[in-house]
CSV table of C-alpha atoms in Angstrom, one decimal:
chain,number,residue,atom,x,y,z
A,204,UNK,CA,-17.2,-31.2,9.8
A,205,UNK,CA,-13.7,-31.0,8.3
A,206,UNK,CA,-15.6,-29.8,4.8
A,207,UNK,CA,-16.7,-27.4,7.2
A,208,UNK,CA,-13.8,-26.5,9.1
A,209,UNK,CA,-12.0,-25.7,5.8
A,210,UNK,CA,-14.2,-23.3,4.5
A,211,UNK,CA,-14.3,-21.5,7.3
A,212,UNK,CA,-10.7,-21.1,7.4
A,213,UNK,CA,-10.6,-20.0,4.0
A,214,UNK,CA,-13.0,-17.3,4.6
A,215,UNK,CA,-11.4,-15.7,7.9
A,216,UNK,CA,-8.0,-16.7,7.5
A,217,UNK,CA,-7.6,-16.1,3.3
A,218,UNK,CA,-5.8,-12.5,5.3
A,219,UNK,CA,-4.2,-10.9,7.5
A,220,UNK,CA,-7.3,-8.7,7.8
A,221,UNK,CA,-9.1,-10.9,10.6
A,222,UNK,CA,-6.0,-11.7,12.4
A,223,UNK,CA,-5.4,-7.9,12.7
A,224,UNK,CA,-9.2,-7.8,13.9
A,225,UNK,CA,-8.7,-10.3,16.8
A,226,UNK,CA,-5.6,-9.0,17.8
A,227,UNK,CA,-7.5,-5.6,18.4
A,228,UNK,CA,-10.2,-6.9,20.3
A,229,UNK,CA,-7.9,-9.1,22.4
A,230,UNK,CA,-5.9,-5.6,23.3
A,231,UNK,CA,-9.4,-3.7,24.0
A,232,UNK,CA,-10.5,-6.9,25.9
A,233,UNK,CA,-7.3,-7.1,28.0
A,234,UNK,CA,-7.3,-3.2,28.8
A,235,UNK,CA,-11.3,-3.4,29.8
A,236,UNK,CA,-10.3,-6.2,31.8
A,237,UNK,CA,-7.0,-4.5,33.5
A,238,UNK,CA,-9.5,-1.4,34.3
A,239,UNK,CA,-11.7,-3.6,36.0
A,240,UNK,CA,-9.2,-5.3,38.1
A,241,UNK,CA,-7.5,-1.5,39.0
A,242,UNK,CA,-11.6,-0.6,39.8
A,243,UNK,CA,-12.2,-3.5,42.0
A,244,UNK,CA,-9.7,-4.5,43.6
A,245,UNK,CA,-9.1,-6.2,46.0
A,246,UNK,CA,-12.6,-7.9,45.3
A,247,UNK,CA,-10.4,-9.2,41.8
A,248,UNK,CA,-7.3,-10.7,42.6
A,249,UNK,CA,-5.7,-11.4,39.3
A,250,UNK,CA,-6.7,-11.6,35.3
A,251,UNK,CA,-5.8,-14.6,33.7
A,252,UNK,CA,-5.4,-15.7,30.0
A,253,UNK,CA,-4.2,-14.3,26.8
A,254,UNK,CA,-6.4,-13.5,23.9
A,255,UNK,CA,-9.7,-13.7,23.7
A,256,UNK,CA,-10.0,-16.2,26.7
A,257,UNK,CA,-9.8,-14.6,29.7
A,258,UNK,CA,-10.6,-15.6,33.5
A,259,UNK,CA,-11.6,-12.8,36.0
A,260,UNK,CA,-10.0,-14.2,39.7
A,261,UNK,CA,-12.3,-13.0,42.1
A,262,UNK,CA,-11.2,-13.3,46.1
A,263,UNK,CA,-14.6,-14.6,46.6
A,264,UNK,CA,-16.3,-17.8,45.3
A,265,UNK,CA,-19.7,-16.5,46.2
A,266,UNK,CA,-19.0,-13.0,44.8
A,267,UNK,CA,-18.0,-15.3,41.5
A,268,UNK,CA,-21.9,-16.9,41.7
A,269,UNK,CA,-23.4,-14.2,42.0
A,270,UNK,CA,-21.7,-11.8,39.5
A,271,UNK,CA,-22.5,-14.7,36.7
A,272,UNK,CA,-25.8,-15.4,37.8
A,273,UNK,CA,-26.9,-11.8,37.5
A,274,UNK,CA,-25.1,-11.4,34.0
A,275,UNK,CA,-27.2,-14.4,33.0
A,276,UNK,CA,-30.1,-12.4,33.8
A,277,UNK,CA,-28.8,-9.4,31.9
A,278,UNK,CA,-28.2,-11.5,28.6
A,279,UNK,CA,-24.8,-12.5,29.1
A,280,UNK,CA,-23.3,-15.9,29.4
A,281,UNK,CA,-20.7,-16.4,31.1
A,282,UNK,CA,-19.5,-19.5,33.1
A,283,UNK,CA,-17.0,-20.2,36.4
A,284,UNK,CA,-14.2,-22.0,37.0
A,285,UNK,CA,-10.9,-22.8,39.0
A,286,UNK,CA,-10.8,-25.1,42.5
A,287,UNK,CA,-13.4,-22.9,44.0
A,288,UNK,CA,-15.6,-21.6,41.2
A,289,UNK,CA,-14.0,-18.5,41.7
A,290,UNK,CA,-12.5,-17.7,38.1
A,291,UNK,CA,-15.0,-16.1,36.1
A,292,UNK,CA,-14.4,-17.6,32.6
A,293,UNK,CA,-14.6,-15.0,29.6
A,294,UNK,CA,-14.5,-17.2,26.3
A,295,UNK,CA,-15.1,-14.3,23.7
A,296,UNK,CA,-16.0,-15.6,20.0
A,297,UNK,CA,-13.3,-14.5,17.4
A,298,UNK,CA,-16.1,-13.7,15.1
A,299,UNK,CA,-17.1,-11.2,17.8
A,300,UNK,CA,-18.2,-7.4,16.7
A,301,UNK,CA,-16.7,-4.5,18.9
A,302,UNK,CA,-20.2,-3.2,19.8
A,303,UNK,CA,-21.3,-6.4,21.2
A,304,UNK,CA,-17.7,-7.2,23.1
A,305,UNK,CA,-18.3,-3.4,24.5
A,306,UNK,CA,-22.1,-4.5,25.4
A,307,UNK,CA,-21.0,-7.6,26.8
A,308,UNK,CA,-18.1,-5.7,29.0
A,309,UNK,CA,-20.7,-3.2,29.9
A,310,UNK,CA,-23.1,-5.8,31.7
A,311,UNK,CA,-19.7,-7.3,33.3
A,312,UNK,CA,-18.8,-3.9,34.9
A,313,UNK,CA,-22.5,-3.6,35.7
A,314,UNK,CA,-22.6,-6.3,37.5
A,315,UNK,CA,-19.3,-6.1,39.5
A,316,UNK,CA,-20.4,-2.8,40.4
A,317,UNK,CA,-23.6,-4.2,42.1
A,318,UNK,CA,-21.9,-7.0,43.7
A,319,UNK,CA,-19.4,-4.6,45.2
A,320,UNK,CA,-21.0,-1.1,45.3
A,321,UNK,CA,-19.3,0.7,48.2
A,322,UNK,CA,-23.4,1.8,49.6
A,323,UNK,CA,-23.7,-1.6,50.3
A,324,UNK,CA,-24.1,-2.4,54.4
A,325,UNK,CA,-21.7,-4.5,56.3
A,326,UNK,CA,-23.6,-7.3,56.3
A,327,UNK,CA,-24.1,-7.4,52.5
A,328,UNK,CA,-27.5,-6.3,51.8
A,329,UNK,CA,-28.3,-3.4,49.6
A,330,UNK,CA,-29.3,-0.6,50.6
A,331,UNK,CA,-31.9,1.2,48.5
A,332,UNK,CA,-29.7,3.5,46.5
A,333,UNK,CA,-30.5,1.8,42.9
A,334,UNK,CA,-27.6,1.2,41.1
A,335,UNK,CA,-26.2,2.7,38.3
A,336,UNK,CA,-27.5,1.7,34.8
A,337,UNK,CA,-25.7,4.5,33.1
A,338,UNK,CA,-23.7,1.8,31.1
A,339,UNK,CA,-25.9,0.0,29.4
A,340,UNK,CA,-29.9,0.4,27.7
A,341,UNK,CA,-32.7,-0.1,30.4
A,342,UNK,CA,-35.1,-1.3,27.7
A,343,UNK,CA,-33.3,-3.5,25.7
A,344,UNK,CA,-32.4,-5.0,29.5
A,345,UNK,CA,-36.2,-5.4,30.3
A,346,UNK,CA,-36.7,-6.6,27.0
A,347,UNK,CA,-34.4,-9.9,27.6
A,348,UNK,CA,-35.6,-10.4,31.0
A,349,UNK,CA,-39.0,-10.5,29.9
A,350,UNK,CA,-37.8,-13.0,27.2
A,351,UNK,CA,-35.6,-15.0,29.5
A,352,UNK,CA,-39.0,-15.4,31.6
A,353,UNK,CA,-41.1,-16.1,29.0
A,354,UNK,CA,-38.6,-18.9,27.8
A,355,UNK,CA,-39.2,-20.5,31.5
């Protein structure tokens, strides 16, 4: 492990090239993150973290369930925590490529904009509008549900 552990700081760290990489996706992930709050608020109460770990505070715990549950569905893995299970945990890999952090902000928004789509009735249920998919690809979606299913 430590053989390991020092060759891979040797390869990322040998620069100031992948420092300069992180820092840049920490800044894109804390603006996407910002934009999310300023879009759903007061459904998220607060952004938490620094870096490349980030928590999402949503008001509530249920909302928190669901929103990770259907991201699970969508390919992405993302976990809760906090007294409640209301802190939606963001633990981005440093190693991370900008199209995949942008794919895996995409299904995030996707999500919080089912969970809290304004056409949804008072008592919570959908209506039948179907939600926006604009953000992300319909087939590569189906294509990992019908994995995810098959993996059952």
């Amino acid at each position: 492990a430590f053989v390991t552990a020092r060759r891979a700081l040797e390869h990322y760290w040998s620069s100031g090239d992948f420092m300069a990489s992180v820092r840049d996706k920490a800044e894109s992930l804390e603006d996407a993150l910002h934009e999310l709050l300023n879009t759903f608020s007061p459904h998220i109460s607060e952004i938490r973290g620094r870096g490349m770990m980030r928590g999402v505070v949503l008001a509530d715990p249920a909302a928190a369930a669901r929103v990770t549950a259907r991201a699970y569905e969508l390919g992405l893995i993302i976990e809760r925590s906090g007294p409640y299970d209301e802190v939606i945990k963001l633990l981005t890999p440093l190693t991370i490529g900008a199209d995949e952090l942008d794919e895996g902000l995409a299904i995030l928004r996707r999500c919080l904009k089912e969970e809290f789509d304004p056409a949804r009735s008072s008592n919570g249920d959908s209506v039948t509008a179907k939600p926006d998919t604009s953000d992300s690809d319909d087939t590569d979606i189906d294509l990992r549900q019908a994995a995810l299913q098959a993996s059952r």
